[in-house]
XYZ file of C-alpha atoms in Angstrom:
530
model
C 97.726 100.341 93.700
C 98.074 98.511 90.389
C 99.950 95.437 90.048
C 101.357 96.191 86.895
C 102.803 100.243 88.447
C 106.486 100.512 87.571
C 108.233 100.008 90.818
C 109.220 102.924 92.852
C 113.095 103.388 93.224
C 114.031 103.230 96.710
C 117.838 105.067 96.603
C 118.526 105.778 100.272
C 120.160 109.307 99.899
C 116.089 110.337 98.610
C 114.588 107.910 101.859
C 117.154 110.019 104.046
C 116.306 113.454 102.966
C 112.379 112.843 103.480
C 113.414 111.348 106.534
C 114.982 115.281 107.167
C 112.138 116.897 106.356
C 110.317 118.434 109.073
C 106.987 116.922 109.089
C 104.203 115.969 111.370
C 102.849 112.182 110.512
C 99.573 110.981 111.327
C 101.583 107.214 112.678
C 104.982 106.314 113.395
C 105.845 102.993 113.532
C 109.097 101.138 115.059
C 109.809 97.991 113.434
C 110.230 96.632 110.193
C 109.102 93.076 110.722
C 105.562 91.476 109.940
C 103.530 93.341 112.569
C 105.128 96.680 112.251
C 104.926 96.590 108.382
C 101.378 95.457 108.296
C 100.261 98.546 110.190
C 101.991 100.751 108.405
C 100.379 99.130 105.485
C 96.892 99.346 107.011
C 97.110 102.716 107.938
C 98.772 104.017 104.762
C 95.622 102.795 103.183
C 93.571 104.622 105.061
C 94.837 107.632 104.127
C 96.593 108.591 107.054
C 100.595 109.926 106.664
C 102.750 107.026 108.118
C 106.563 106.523 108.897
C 108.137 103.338 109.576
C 111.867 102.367 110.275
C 113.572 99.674 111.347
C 117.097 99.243 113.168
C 118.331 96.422 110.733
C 116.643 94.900 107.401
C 112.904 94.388 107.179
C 111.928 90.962 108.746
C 115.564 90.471 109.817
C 114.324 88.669 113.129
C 111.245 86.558 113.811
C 109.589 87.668 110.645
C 112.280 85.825 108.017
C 112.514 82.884 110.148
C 108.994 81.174 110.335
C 108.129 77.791 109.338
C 106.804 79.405 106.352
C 103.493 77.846 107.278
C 100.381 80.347 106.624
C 97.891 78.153 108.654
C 95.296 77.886 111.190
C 96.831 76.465 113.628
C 95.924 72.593 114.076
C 97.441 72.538 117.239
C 95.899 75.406 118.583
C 92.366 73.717 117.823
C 93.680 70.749 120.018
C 94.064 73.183 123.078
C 90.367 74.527 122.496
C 91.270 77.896 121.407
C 88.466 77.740 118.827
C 88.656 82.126 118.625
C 92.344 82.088 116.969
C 92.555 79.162 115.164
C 88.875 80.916 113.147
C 90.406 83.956 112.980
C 93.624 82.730 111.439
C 91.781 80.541 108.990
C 90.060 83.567 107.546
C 93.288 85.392 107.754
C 95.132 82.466 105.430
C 93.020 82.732 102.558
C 93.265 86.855 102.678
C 96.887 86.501 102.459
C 96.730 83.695 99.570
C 94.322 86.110 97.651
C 96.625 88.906 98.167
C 99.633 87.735 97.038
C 99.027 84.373 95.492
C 102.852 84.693 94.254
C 104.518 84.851 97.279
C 101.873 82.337 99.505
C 99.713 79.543 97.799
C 98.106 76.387 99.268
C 100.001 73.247 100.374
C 98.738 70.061 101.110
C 99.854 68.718 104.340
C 99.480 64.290 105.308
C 99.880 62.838 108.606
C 100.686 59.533 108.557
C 99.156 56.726 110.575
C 101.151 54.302 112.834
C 98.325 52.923 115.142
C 94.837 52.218 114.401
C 93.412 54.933 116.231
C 95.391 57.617 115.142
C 93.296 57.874 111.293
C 89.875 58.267 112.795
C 90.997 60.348 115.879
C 93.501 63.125 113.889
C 91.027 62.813 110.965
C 87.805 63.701 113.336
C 90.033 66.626 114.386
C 90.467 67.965 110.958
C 87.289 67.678 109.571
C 86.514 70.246 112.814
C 89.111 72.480 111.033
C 87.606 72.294 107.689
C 84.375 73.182 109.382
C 85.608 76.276 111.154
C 87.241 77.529 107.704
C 83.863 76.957 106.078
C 84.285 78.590 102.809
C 87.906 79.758 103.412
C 88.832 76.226 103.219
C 91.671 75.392 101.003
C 90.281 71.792 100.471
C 88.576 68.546 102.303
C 90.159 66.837 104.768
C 90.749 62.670 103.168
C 91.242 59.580 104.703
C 94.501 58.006 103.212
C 95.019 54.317 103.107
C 98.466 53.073 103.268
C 99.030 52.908 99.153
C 97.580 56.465 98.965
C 99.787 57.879 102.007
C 102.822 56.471 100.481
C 102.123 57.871 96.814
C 101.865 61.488 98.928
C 104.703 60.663 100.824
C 107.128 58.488 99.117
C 110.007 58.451 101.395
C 107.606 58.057 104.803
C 108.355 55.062 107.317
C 106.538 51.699 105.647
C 106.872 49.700 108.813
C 103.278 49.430 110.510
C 101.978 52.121 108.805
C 98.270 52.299 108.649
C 97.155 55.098 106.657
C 97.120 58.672 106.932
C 95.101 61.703 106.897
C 95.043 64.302 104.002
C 94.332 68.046 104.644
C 95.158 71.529 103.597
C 97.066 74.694 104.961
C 99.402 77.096 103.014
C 102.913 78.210 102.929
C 104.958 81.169 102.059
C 108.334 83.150 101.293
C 108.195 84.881 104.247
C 110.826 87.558 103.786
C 109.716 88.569 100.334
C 106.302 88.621 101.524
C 107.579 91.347 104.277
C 109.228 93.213 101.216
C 105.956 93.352 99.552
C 103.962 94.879 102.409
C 106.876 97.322 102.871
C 106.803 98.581 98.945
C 103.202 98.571 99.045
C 102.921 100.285 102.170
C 105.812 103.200 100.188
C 103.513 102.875 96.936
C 100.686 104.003 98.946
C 102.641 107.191 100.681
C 104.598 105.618 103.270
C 108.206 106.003 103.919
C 109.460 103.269 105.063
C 113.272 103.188 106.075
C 115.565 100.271 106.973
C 118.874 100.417 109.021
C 117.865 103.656 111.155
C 117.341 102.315 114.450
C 114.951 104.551 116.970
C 117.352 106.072 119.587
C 114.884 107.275 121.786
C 111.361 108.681 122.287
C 110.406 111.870 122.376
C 107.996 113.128 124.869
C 105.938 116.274 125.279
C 104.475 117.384 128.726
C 103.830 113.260 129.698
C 103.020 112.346 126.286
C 105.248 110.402 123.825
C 105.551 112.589 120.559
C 107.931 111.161 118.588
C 111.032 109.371 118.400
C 115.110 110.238 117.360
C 116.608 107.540 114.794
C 119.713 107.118 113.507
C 121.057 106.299 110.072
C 123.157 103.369 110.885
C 125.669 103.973 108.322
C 126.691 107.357 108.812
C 125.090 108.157 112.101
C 122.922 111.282 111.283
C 120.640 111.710 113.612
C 116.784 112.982 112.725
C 114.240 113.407 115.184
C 110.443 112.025 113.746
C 107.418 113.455 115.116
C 103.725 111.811 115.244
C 100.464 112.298 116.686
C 101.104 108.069 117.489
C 103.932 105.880 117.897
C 103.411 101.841 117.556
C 105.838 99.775 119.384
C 106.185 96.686 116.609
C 109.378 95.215 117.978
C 108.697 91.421 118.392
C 110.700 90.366 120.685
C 112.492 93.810 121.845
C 109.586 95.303 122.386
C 110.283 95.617 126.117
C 113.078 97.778 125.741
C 111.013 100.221 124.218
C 108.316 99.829 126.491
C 110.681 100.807 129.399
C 112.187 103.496 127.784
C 108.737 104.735 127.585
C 108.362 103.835 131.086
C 111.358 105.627 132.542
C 110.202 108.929 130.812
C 107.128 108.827 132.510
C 108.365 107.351 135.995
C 106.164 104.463 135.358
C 108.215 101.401 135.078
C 106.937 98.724 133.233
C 106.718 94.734 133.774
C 108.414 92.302 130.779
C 105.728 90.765 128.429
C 107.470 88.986 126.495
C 108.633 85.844 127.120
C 111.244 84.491 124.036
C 110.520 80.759 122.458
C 113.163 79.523 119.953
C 112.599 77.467 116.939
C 114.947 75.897 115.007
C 114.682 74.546 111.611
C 116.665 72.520 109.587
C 117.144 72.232 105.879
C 118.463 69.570 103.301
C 117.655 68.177 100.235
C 114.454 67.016 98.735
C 115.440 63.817 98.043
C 114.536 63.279 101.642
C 110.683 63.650 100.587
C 110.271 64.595 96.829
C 107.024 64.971 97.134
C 104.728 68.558 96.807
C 103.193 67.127 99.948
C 104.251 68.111 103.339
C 104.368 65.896 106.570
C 102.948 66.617 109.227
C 103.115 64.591 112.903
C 101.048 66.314 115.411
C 102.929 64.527 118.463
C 106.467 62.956 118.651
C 108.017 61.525 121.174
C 108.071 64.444 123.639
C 104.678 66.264 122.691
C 106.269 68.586 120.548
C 105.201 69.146 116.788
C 107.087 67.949 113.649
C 106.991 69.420 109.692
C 108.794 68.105 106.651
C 107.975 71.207 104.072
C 108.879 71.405 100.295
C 109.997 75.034 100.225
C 111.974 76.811 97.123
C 113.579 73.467 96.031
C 114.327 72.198 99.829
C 113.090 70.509 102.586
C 112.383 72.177 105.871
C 112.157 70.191 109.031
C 111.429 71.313 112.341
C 110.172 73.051 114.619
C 111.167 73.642 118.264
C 109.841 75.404 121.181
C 112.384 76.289 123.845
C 112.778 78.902 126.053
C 115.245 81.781 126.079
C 116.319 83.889 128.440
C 118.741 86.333 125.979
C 117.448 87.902 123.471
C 119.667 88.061 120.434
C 119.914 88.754 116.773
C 121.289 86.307 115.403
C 120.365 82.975 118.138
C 121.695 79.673 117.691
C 120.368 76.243 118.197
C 120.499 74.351 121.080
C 122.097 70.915 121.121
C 119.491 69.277 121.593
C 116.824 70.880 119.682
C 118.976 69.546 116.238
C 119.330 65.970 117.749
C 115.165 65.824 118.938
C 114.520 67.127 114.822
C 117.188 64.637 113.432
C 116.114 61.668 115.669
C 112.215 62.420 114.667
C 112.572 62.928 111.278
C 114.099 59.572 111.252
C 111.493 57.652 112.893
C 109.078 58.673 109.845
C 111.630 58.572 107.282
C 112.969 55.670 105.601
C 116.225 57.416 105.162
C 116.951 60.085 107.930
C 119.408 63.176 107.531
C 122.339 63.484 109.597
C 123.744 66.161 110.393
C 125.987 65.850 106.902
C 123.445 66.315 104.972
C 122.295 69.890 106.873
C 122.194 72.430 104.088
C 121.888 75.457 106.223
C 120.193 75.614 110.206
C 118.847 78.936 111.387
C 116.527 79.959 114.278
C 113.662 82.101 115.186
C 112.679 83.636 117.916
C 108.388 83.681 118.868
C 107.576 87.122 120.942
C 105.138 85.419 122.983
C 103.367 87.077 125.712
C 103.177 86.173 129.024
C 100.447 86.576 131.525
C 102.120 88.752 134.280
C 102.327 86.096 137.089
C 103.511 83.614 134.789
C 107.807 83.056 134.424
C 107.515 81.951 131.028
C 109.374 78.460 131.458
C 106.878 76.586 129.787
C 106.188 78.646 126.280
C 104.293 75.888 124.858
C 101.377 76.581 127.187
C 101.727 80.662 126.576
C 98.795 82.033 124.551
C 100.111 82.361 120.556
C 97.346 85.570 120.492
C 98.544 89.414 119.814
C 98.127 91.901 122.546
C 97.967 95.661 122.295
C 98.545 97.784 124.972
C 98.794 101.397 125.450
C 100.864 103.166 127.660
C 100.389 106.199 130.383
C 102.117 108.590 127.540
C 99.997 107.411 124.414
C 102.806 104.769 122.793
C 100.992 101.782 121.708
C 102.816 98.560 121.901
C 101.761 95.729 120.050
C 103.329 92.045 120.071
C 102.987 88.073 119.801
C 100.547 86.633 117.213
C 101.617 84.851 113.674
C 102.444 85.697 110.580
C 99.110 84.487 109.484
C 97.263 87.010 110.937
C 99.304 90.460 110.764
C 96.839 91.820 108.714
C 93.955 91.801 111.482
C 96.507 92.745 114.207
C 96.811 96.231 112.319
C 93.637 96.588 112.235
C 93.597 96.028 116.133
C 96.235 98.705 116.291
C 94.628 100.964 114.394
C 91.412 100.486 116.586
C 93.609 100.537 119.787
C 94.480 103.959 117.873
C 90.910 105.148 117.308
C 90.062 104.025 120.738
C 92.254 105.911 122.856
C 91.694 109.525 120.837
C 95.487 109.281 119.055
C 93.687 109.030 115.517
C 90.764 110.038 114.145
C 88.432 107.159 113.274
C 88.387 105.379 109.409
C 86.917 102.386 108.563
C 88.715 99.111 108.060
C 88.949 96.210 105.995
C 90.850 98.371 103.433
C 93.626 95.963 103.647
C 90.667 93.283 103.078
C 91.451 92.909 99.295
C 94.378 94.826 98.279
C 96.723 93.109 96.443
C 100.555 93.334 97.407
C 103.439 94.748 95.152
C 104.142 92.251 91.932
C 99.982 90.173 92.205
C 100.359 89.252 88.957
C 96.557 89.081 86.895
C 97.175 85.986 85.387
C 96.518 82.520 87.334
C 100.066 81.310 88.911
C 101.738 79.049 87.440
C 104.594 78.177 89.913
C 104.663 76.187 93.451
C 106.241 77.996 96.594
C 107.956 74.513 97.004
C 109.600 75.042 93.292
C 113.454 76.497 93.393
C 113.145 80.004 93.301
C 113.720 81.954 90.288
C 112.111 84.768 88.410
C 108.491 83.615 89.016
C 108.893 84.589 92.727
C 108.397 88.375 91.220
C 105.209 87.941 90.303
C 103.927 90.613 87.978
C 107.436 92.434 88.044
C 109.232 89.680 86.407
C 109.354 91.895 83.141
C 111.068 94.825 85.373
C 113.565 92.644 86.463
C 114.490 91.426 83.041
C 114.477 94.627 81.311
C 117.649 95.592 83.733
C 121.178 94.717 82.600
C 122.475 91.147 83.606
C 119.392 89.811 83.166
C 120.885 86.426 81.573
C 124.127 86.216 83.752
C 123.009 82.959 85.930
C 124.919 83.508 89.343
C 122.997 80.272 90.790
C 120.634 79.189 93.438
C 117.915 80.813 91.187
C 119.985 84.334 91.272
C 120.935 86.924 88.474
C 122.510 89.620 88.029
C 119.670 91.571 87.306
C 118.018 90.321 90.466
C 120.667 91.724 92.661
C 120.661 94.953 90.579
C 116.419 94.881 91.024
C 117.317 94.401 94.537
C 119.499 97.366 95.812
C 117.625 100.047 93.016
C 113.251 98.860 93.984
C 113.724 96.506 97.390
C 115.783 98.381 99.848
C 118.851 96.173 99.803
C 121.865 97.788 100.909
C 124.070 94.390 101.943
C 125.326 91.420 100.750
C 123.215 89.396 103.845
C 120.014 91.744 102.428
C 120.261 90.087 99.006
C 121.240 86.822 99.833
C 119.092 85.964 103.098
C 115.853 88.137 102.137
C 115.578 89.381 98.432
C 116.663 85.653 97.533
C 116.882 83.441 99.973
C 119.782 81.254 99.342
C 121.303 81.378 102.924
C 118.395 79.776 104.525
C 118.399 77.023 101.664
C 122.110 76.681 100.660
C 124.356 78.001 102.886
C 127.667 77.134 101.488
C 126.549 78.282 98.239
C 125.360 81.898 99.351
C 128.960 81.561 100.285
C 130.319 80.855 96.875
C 127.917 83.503 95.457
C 128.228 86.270 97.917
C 131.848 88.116 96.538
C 129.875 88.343 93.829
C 126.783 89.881 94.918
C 129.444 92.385 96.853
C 131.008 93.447 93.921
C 127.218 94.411 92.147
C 125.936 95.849 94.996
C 129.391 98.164 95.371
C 128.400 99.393 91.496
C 125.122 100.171 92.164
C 125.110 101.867 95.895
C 129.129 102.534 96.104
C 130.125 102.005 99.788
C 130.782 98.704 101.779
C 128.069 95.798 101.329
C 129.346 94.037 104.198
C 130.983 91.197 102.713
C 133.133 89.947 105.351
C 129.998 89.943 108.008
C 127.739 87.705 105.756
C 130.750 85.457 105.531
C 130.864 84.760 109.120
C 127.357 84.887 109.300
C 127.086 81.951 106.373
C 129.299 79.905 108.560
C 126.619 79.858 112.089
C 124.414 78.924 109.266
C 126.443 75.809 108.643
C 127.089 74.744 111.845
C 125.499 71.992 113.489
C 125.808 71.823 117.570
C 125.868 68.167 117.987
């Protein structure tokens, strides 16, 4: 894989037909987000013959709404679990070398309001820079008060102390999906969005396959594989039953849904390339302010959730704990008229089996993998940060229980994704979004008609074009949420933009792009639950 290769057209009536074809892969994967899409990556390197579809858009759930930290995990170091936050660390810079244009480093501060807190938070993250050794981003600094406030401008001045200056790194998560996908295809893989797995296919006890479904026109075509991978996130139960009933083995839940919600406004809030960072608020609970693509991000949350759903919204009091936090370290605080756009993720993690999952702070944030009775290998919970080595645990899971034959790994180790430009980057992942955010296929993009039409919020013509002919956009919510991603940063203008965006998309791929839907969609993004 070069990163200056043409980009591969990805016209679904072609996708569909190999999808027809009767053929035997080596891997089968269900699920489009991070997880799912790094193994399919991994493997595809390997040389083995992979499939991969997904029942919506790639990184539609979980995997498009992160924090859009690639990190460690600082507060995983505070709960002693030295093995993840080590393995994560090394992950981080991998994913910065891979695809420098779509995940760089960021400089984080936490600011000081007692004495205590420089020297005890600062102890902490000299540990960190110690366990990255030399996958560290940069040293940890002690920050007196003149030197916090020049990092963070808008932070609290009453009795501040100081602060404490260390690294992490941050990332477009939904194009960074996108890149894995088209470098997974670039590789041999066919990877196929909106064709949601129907059911499994077993073979005297043994799962063999899977039916899917185009979800436009409802063909059905039945995909068979010497291993299927179970990458759901969060719906990976259902599968796992499904498996279960075939058998006559039912299965317990493992997942047990968190929900984190995230807020974003204006960078006049904190113009500053720095984030914040307050390891404890008020209720225990972590708190970011992140530049990101011209905005500011603040959250997170950690609540439970019953339901599983596509599309969650915030609790009530989840936006009222983020706006009454950000404004005891802000000097001016957003209300809730100043909310550009709110949206929510949900975190598969997994539960120990006696465990009811109330409390998901305390549930481990490691992957498992698990295989089943009849061969299907499920794997789910982690990060982002480290997807990479959890396909490598999948393929070993593989390897391990006789479904594949064994190849080495670490082929994933230094392979840069689609668009690694060879040339040093220029931009910040906290700059507006624009052209640079395609990397070494900027040129493609402006060789294609509409190239100079402006539609705004960083979006051309030529981008949306780019988008339904190389990136596997088929809807008005694919382009504006994931190719760019104006609805998590502007909702009310991906409003404005999106007739537009319908009207390209319905010249390049004819039938409906689903205006009406993002329109209602756009509008849960806007509200605020107070």
């Amino acid at each position: 894989m070069t990163t200056a290769s043409a980009p591969l057209p990805t016209q679904r009536a072609d996708l569909l037909a190999r999808l027809a074809q009767p053929h035997h892969y080596d891997l089968a994967v269900i699920g489009g987000g991070a997880t799912g899409l790094g193994v399919a990556l991994d493997a595809a390197a390997r040389g083995f013959s992979v499939v991969l579809v997904d029942s919506h858009d790639f990184a539609k759930g979980t995997s498009s709404r992160a924090t859009k930290l690639v990190h460690g995990g600082v507060r995983y170091l505070a709960q002693g679990n030295i093995a993840l936050v080590r393995e994560a660390l090394h992950e981080r810079t991998t994913l910065l070398h891979n695809a420098p244009h779509l995940a760089q480093p960021l400089p984080f501060v936490m600011p000081s309001y007692r004495f205590w807190e420089t020297p005890f938070y600062g102890i902490g993250l000299m540990m960190y820079d110690a366990l990255a050794g030399k996958a560290g981003l940069g040293a940890t600094q002690f920050l007196g008060r003149a030197r916090t406030l020049a990092c963070l401008p808008t932070a609290r001045t009453e009795g501040l102390k100081g602060g404490v200056k260390y690294w992490d790194g941050q990332f477009d998560d939904a194009r960074l999906a996108l890149a894995l996908a088209r470098t997974a295809a670039s590789l041999g893989a066919l990877v196929v969005n909106y064709c949601p797995a129907r059911a499994l296919v077993h073979e005297a006890g043994k799962v063999a396959g899977f039916v899917c479904e185009d979800a436009d026109s409802g063909q059905q075509f039945t995909v068979r594989a010497r291993t299927v991978v179970n990458a759901t996130g969060v719906w990976v139960d259902s599968l796992r039953q499904m498996d279960g009933e075939a058998i006559g083995r039912p299965v317990k839940p493992i997942v047990a849904p968190s929900q984190g919600v995230h807020i974003v406004v204006d960078r006049e809030f904190l113009p500053s390339d720095h984030a914040l960072m307050v390891p404890k608020t008020a209720d225990g609970r972590v708190l970011f302010a992140v530049p990101w693509l011209g905005k500011l991000i603040l959250g997170t949350t950690d609540s439970p959730r019953q339901d599983i759903v596509r599309e969650p919204e915030p609790f009530r009091e989840e936006v009222r704990f983020i706006l009454e936090e950000s404004a005891r370290y802000l000097t001016r605080a957003p209300k809730a008229e100043d909310i550009r756009s709110i949206w929510v993720g949900l975190r598969p993690l997994v539960k120990p089996q006696d465990d009811d999952g109330d409390n998901t702070k305390k549930i481990s944030r490691e992957h498992t993998v698990l295989a089943s009775r009849s061969g299907l290998i499920t794997v789910t919970g982690g990060k982002w940060t480290t997807y990479r080595a959890m396909a490598e645990d999948v393929l070993q899971k593989c390897f391990a229980t006789g479904l594949l034959p064994t190849k080495p790994a670490g082929v994933t180790n230094q392979l840069p994704l689609v668009g690694t430009p060879q040339a040093p980057v220029q931009h910040r992942i906290s700059d507006a979004q624009g052209l640079h955010s395609y990397g070494s296929e900027a040129a493609a993009v402006l060789a294609i008609p509409g190239a100079q039409t402006v539609l705004g919020g960083g979006l051309t013509e030529a981008m949306v074009r780019f988008a339904a002919r190389h990136e596997y956009a088929c809807t008005v919510e694919d382009v504006l949420a994931r190719r760019s991603r104006l609805l998590f940063l502007d909702a009310r203008q991906a409003i404005q933009l999106a007739p537009v965006v319908a009207g390209i998309l319905r010249e390049e791929l004819g039938g409906d792009p689903q205006l009406e839907a993002f329109l209602a969609l756009a509008q849960q993004y806007l509200h605020v639950p107070l």
